[in-house]
mmCIF file of C-alpha atoms in Angstrom:
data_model
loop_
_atom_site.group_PDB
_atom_site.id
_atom_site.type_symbol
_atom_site.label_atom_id
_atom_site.label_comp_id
_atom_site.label_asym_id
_atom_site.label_seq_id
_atom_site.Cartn_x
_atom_site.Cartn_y
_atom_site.Cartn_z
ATOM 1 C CA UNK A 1 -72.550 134.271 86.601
ATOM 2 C CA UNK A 2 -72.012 135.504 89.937
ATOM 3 C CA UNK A 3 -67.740 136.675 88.827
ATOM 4 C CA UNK A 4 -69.427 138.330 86.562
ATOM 5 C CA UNK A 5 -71.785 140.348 88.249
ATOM 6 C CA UNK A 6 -69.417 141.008 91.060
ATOM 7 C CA UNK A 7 -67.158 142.616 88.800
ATOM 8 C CA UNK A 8 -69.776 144.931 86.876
ATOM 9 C CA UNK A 9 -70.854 145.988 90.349
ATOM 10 C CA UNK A 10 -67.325 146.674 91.274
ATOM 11 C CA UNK A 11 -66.958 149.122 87.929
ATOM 12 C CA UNK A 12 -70.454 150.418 88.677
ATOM 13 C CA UNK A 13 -69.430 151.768 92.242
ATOM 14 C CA UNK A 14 -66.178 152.906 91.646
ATOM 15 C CA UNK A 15 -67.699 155.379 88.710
ATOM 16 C CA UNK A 16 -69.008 157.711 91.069
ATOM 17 C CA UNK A 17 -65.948 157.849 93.168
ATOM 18 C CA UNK A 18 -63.778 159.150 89.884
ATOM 19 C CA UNK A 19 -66.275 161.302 89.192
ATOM 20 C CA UNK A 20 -66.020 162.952 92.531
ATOM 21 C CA UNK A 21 -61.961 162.816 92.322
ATOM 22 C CA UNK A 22 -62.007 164.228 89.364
ATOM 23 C CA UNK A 23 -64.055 166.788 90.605
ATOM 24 C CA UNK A 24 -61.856 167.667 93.630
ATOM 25 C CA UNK A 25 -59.090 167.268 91.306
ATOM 26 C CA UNK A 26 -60.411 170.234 89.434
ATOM 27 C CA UNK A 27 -61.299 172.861 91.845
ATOM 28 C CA UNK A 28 -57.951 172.558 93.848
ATOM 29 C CA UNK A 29 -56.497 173.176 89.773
ATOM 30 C CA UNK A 30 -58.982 176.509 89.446
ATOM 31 C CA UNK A 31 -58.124 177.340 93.083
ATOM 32 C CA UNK A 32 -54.579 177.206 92.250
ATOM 33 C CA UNK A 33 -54.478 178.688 89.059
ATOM 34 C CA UNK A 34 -56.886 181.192 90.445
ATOM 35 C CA UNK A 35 -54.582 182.077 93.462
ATOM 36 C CA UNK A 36 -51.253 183.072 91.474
ATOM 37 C CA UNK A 37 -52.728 186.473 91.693
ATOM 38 C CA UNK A 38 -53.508 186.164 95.320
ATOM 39 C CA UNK A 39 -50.366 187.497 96.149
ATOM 40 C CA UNK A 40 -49.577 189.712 93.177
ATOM 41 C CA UNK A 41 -46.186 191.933 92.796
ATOM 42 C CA UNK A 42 -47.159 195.532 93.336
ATOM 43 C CA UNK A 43 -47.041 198.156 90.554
ATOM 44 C CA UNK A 44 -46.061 201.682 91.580
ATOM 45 C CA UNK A 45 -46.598 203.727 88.970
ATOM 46 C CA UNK A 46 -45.971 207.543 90.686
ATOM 47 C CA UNK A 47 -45.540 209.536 93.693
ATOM 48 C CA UNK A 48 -46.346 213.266 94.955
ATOM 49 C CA UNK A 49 -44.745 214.873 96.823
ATOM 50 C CA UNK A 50 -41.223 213.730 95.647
ATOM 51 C CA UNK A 51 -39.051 216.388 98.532
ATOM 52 C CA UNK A 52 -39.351 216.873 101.887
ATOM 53 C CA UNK A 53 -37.518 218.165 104.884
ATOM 54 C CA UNK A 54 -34.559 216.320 106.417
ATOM 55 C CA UNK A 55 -36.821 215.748 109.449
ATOM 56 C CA UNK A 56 -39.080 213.684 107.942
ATOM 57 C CA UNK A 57 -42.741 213.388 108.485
ATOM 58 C CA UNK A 58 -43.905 214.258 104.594
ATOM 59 C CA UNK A 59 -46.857 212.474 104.197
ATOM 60 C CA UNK A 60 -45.973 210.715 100.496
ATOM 61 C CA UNK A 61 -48.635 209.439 98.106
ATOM 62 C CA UNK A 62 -47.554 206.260 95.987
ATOM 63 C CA UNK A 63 -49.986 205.714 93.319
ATOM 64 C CA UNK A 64 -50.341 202.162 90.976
ATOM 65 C CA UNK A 65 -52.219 198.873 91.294
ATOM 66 C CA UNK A 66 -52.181 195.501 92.933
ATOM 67 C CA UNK A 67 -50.837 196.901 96.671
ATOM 68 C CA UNK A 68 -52.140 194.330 99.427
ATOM 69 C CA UNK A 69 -54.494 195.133 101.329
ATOM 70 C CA UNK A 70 -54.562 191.991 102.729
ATOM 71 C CA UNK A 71 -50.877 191.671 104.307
ATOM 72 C CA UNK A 72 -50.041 195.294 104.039
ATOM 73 C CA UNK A 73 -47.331 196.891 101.964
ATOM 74 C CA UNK A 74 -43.983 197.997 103.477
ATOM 75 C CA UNK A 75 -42.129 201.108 102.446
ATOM 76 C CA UNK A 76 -38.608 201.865 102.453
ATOM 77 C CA UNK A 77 -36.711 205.632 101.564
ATOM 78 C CA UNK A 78 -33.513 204.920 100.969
ATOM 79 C CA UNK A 79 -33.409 201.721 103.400
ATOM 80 C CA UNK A 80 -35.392 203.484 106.147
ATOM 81 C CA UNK A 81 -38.733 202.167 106.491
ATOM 82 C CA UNK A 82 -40.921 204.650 106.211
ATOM 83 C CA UNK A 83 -42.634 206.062 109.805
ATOM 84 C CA UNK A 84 -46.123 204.643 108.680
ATOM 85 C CA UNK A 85 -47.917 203.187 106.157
ATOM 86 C CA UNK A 86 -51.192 202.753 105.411
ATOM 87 C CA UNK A 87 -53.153 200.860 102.300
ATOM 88 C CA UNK A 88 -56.752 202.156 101.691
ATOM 89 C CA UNK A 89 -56.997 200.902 98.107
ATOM 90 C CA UNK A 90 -55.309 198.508 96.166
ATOM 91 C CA UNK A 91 -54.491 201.299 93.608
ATOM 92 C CA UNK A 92 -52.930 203.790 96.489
ATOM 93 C CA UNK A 93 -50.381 203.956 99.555
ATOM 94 C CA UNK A 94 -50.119 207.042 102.373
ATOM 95 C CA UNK A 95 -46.581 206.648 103.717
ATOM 96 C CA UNK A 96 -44.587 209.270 105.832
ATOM 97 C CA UNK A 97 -41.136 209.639 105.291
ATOM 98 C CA UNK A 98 -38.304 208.642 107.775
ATOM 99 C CA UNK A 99 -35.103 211.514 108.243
ATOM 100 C CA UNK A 100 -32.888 211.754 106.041
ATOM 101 C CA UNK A 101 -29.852 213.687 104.696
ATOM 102 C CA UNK A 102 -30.422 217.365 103.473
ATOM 103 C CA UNK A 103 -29.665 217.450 99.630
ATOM 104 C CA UNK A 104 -29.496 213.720 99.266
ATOM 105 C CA UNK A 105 -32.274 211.416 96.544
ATOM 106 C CA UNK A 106 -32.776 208.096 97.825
ATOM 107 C CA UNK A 107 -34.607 205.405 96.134
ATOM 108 C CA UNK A 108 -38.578 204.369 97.508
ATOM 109 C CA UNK A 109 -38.930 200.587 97.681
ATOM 110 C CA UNK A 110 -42.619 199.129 97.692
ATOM 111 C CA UNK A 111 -42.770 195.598 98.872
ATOM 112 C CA UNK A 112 -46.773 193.675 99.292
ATOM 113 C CA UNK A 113 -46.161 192.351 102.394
ATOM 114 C CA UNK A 114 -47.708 188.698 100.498
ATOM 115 C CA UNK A 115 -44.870 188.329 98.304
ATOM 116 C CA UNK A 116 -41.939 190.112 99.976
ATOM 117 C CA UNK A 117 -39.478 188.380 97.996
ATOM 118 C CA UNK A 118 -40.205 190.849 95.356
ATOM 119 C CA UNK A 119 -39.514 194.312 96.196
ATOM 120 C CA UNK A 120 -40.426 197.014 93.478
ATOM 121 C CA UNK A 121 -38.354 200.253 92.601
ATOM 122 C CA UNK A 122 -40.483 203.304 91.662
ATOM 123 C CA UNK A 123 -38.902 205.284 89.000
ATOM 124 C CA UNK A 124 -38.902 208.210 90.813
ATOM 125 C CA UNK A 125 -36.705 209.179 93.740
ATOM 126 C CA UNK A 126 -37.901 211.445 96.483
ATOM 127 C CA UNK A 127 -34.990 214.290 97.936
ATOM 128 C CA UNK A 128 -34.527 215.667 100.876
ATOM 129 C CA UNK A 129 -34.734 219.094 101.640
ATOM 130 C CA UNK A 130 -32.663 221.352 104.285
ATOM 131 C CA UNK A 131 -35.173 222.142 107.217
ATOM 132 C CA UNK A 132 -32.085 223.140 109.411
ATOM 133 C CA UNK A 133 -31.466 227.096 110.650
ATOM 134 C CA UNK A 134 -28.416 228.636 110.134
ATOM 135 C CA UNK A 135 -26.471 229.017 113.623
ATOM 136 C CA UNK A 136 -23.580 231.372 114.191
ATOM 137 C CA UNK A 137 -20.504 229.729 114.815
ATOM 138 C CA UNK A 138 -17.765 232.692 115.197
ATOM 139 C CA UNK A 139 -17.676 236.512 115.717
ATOM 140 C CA UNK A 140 -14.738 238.881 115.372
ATOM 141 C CA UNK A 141 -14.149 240.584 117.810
ATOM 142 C CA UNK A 142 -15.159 238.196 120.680
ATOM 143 C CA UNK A 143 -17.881 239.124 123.216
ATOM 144 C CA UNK A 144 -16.075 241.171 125.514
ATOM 145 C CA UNK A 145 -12.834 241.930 124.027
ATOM 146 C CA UNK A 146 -11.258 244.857 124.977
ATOM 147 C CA UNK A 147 -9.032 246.833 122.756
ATOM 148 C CA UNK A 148 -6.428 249.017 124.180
ATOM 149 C CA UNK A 149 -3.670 249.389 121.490
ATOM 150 C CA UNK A 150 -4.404 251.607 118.244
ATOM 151 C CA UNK A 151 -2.694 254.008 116.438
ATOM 152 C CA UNK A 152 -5.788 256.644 115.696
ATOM 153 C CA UNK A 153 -7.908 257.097 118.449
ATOM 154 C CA UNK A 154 -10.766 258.701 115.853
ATOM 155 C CA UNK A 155 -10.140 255.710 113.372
ATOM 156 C CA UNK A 156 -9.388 252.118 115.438
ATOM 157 C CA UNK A 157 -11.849 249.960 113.001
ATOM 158 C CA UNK A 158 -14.596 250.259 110.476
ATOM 159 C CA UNK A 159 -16.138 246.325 110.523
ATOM 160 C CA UNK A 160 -16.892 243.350 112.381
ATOM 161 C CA UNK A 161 -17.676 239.921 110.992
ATOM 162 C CA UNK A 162 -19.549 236.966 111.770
ATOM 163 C CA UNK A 163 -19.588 233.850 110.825
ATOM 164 C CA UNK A 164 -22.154 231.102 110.508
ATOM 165 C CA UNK A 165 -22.808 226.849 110.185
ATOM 166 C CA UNK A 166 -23.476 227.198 106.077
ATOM 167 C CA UNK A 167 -23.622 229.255 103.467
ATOM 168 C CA UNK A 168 -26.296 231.948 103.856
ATOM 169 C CA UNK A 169 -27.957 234.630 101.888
ATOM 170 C CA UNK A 170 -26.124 237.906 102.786
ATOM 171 C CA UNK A 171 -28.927 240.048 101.346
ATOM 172 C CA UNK A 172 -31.006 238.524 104.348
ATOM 173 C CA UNK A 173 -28.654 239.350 106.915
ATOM 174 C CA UNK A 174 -29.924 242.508 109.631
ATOM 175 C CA UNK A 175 -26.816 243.936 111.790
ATOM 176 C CA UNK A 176 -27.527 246.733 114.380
ATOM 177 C CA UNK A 177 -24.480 248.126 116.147
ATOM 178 C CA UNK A 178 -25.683 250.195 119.819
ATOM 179 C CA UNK A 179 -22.913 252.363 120.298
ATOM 180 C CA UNK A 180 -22.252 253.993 124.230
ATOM 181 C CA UNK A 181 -19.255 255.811 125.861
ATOM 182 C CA UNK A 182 -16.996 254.106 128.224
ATOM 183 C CA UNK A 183 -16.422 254.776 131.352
ATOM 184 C CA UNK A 184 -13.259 256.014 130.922
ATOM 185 C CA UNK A 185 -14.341 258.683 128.171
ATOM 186 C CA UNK A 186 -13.682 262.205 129.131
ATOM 187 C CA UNK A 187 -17.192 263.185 127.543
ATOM 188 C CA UNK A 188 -20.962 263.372 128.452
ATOM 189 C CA UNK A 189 -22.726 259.151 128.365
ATOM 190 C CA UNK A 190 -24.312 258.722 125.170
ATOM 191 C CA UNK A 191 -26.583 256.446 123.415
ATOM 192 C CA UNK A 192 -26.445 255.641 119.471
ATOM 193 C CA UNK A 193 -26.297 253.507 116.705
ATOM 194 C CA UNK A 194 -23.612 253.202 113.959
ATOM 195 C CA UNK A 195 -24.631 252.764 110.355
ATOM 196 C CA UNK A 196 -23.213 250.512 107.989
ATOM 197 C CA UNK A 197 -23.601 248.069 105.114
ATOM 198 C CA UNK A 198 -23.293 244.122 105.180
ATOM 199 C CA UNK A 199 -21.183 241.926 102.119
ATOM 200 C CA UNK A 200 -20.413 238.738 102.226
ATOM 201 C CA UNK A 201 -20.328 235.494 100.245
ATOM 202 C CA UNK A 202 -20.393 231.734 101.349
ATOM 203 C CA UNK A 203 -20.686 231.620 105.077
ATOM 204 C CA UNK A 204 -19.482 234.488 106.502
ATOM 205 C CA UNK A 205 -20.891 238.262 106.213
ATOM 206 C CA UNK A 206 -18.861 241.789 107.139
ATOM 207 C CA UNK A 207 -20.405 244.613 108.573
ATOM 208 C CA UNK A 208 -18.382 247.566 107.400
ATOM 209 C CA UNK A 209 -19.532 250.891 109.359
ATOM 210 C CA UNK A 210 -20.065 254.316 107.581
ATOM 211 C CA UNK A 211 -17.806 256.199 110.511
ATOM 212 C CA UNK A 212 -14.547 254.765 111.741
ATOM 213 C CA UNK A 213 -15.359 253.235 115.397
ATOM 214 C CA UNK A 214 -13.369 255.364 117.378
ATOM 215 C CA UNK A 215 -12.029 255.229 121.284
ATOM 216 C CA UNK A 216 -13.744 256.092 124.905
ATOM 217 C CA UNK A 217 -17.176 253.532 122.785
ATOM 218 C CA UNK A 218 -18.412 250.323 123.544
ATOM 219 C CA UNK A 219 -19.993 248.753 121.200
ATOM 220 C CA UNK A 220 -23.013 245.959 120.691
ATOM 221 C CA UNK A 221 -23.346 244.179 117.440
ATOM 222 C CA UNK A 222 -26.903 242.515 117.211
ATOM 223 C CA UNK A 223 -26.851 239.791 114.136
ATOM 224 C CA UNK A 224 -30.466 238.604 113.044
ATOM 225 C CA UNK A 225 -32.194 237.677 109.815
ATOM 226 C CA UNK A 226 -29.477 236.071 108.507
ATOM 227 C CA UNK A 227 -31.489 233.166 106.695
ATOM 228 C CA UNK A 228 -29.617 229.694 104.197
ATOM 229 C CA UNK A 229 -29.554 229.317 100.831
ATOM 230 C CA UNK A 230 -33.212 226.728 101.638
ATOM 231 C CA UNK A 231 -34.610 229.657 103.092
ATOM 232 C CA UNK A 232 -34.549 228.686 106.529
ATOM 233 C CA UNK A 233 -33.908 231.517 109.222
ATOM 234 C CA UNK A 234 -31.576 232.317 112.394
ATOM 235 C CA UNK A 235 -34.283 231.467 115.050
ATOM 236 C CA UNK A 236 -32.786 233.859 117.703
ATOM 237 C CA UNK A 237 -30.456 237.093 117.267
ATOM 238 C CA UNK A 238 -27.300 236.800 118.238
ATOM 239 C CA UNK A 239 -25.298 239.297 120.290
ATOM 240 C CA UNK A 240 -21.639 240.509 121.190
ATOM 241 C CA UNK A 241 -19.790 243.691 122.691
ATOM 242 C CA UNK A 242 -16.479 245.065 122.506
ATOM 243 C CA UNK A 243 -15.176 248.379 123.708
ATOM 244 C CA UNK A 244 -12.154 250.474 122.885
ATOM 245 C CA UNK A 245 -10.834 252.265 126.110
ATOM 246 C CA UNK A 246 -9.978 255.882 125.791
ATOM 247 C CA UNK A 247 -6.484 256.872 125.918
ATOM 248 C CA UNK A 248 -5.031 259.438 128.144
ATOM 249 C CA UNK A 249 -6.054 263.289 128.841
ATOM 250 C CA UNK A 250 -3.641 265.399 126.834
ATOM 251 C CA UNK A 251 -2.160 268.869 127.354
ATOM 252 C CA UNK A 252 -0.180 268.953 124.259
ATOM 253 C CA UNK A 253 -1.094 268.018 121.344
ATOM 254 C CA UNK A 254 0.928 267.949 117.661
ATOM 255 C CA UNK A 255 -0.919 267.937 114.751
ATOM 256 C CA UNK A 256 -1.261 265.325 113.058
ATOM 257 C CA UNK A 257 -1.651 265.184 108.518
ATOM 258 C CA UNK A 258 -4.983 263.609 108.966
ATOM 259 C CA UNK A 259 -6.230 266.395 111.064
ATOM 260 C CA UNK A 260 -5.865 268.684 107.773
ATOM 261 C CA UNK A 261 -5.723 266.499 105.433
ATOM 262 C CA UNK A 262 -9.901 266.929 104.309
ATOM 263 C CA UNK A 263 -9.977 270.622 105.816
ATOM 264 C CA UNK A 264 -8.099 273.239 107.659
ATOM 265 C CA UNK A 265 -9.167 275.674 110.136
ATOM 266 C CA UNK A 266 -12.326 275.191 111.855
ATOM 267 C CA UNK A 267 -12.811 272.023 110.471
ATOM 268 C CA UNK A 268 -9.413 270.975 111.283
ATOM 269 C CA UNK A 269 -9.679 272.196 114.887
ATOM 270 C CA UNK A 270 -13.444 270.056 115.645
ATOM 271 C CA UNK A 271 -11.368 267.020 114.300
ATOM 272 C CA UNK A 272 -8.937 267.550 116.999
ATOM 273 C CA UNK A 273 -11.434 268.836 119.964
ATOM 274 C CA UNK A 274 -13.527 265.676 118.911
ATOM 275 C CA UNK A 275 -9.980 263.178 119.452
ATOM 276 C CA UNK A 276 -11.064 260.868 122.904
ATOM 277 C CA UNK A 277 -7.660 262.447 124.416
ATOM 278 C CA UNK A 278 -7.785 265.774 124.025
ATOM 279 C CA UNK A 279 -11.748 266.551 124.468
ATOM 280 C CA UNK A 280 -13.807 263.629 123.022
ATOM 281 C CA UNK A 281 -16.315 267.060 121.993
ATOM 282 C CA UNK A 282 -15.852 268.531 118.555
ATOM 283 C CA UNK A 283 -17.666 271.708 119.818
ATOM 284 C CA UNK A 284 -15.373 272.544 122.244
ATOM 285 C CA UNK A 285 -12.706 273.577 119.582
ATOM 286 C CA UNK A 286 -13.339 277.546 120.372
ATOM 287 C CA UNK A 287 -11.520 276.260 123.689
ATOM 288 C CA UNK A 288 -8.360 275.066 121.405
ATOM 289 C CA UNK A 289 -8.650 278.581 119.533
ATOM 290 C CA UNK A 290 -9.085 280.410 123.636
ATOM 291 C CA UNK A 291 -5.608 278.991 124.969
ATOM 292 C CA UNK A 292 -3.719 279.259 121.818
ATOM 293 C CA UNK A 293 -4.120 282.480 120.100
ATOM 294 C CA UNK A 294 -1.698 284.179 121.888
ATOM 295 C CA UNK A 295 0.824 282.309 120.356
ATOM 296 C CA UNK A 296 2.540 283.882 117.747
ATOM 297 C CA UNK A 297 2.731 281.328 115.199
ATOM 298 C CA UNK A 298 -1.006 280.044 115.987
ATOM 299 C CA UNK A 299 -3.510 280.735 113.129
ATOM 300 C CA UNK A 300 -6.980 279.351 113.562
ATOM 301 C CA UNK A 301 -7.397 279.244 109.977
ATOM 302 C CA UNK A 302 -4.287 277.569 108.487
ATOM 303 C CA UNK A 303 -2.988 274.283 111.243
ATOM 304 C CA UNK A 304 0.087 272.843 110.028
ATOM 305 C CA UNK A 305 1.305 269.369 111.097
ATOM 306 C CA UNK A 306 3.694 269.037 113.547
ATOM 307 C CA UNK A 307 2.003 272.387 114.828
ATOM 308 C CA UNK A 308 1.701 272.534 118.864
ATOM 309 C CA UNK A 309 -1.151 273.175 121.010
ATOM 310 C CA UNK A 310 -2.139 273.621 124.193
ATOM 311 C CA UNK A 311 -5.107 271.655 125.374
ATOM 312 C CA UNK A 312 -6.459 273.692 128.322
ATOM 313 C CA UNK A 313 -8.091 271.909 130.961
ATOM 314 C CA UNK A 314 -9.145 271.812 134.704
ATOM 315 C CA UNK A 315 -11.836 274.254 136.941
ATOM 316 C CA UNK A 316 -10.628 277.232 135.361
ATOM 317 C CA UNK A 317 -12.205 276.432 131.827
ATOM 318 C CA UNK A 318 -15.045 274.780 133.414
ATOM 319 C CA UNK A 319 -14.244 271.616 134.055
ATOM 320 C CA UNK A 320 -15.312 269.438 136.974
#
């Protein structure tokens, strides 16, 4: 009797202690089951903006479901982690864009910090823009250079040219040419400007002048405006001079096909007058007519090349 009532009080105890077992048992299985979404894959589903400047800094919205909030979500453009990120709902993302390379798409990576063995691609890519000014790299001619050999003192050169670190709109380009004497001119100090229209293609532009850029000037080429094909704009004007010495004071003087070639007589004779070496003035050409008309074969109306002429010159016709 007492076997047998030992070993029904043995099964009655240990009945409770399954139970409880059993219990445990099943709320680690529920916890577990429940828990395979703790740390869930995330699900980007879209993102706005999808370009930004090479600098980066755009402030990107990534839009989807399941992002941690817990562990945080990490962000990658192309590689780069992104500069921040932040997780205010499990359905959204505010990241900001690392640099990058100007014209390039890269692929965005989300990754819940919980599970980072999975790593999810959105569909879309985000590009980067060019945020970088055009610079000038080259003018021609150099600051400073000084030109001393020509063939025309009236006609030396009609353009310049300037070159910059891409391609640029030429429409957008400003160039403003000062124009003063030299020293060495035989005429009055002046101030001007020369006229002209800009062409160009790719990365260089031309500035082709109206009038010929003649001797006894110096000249100062201002470039601004000039903006890429993104839009972005030279930040500061750029600058350079050249000057074209005047020749020598003449007292005789042939003339030359292109000084009739347009127009003889008094035409003709202001081309001359107006040459840096004979007065760098076309209205002094009444002096040309003054010391010439005695000459037999001198007509005022009808030049003819090869014709000679006196150019008259010191305190007797009012010079200093």
């Amino acid at each position: 009797m007492n076997f047998f009532r030992t070993s029904f009080d043995l099964q009655a105890s240990s009945k409770p202690r399954n139970i409880a077992v059993l219990a445990v048992l099943t709320i680690v299985c529920a916890w577990m089951a429940g828990c395979a979404g703790c740390n869930p894959e995330p699900v980007p589903m879209g993102m706005n903006p999808t370009q930004g400047p090479e600098t980066g800094g755009t402030t990107v919205q990534i839009t989807g479901e399941k992002f941690d909030m817990k562990n945080g979500v990490t962000v990658t453009f192309g590689g780069q982690n992104a500069q921040s990120v932040t997780v205010p709902s499990e359905t959204q993302i505010t990241a900001v864009t690392p640099g990058g390379t100007a014209g390039q798409s890269v692929t965005v990576v989300v990754t819940n910090n919980g599970k980072p063995e999975v790593p999810v691609t959105l569909s879309q890519q985000f590009t980067y823009t060019d945020a970088t000014p055009p610079t000038v790299t080259m003018n021609t001619p150099t600051d400073g250079t000084v030109f001393s050999e020509y063939e025309d003192s009236l006609n030396v050169m009609n353009s310049v040219s300037v070159s910059f670190s891409e391609p640029i709109d030429s429409n957008s380009v400003a160039v403003d040419v000062a124009v003063t004497k030299t020293e060495d001119s035989m005429s009055e100090p002046m101030d001007g400007t020369l006229s002209g229209t800009v062409t160009g293609s790719g990365d260089s532009v031309t500035f082709t002048s109206d009038m010929p850029m003649r001797a006894g000037r110096m000249y100062t080429v201002t470039v601004s405006g000039a903006a890429d094909m993104a839009g972005n704009v030279l930040e500061n004007s750029h600058s350079f001079s050249f000057s074209i010495t005047s020749p020598e004071a003449l007292y005789k003087y042939h003339v030359q096909e292109e000084d009739i070639q347009e127009e003889n007589g008094e035409a003709a004779l202001k081309r001359i007058a107006a040459r840096p070496e004979i007065f760098d003035n076309p209205e002094m050409w009444e002096r040309l007519v003054a010391a010439n008309q005695d000459a037999y074969i001198f007509d005022r109306t009808k030049l003819r090349v090869g014709q000679l002429l006196i150019i008259p010159r010191g305190r007797a016709w009012g010079d200093k």
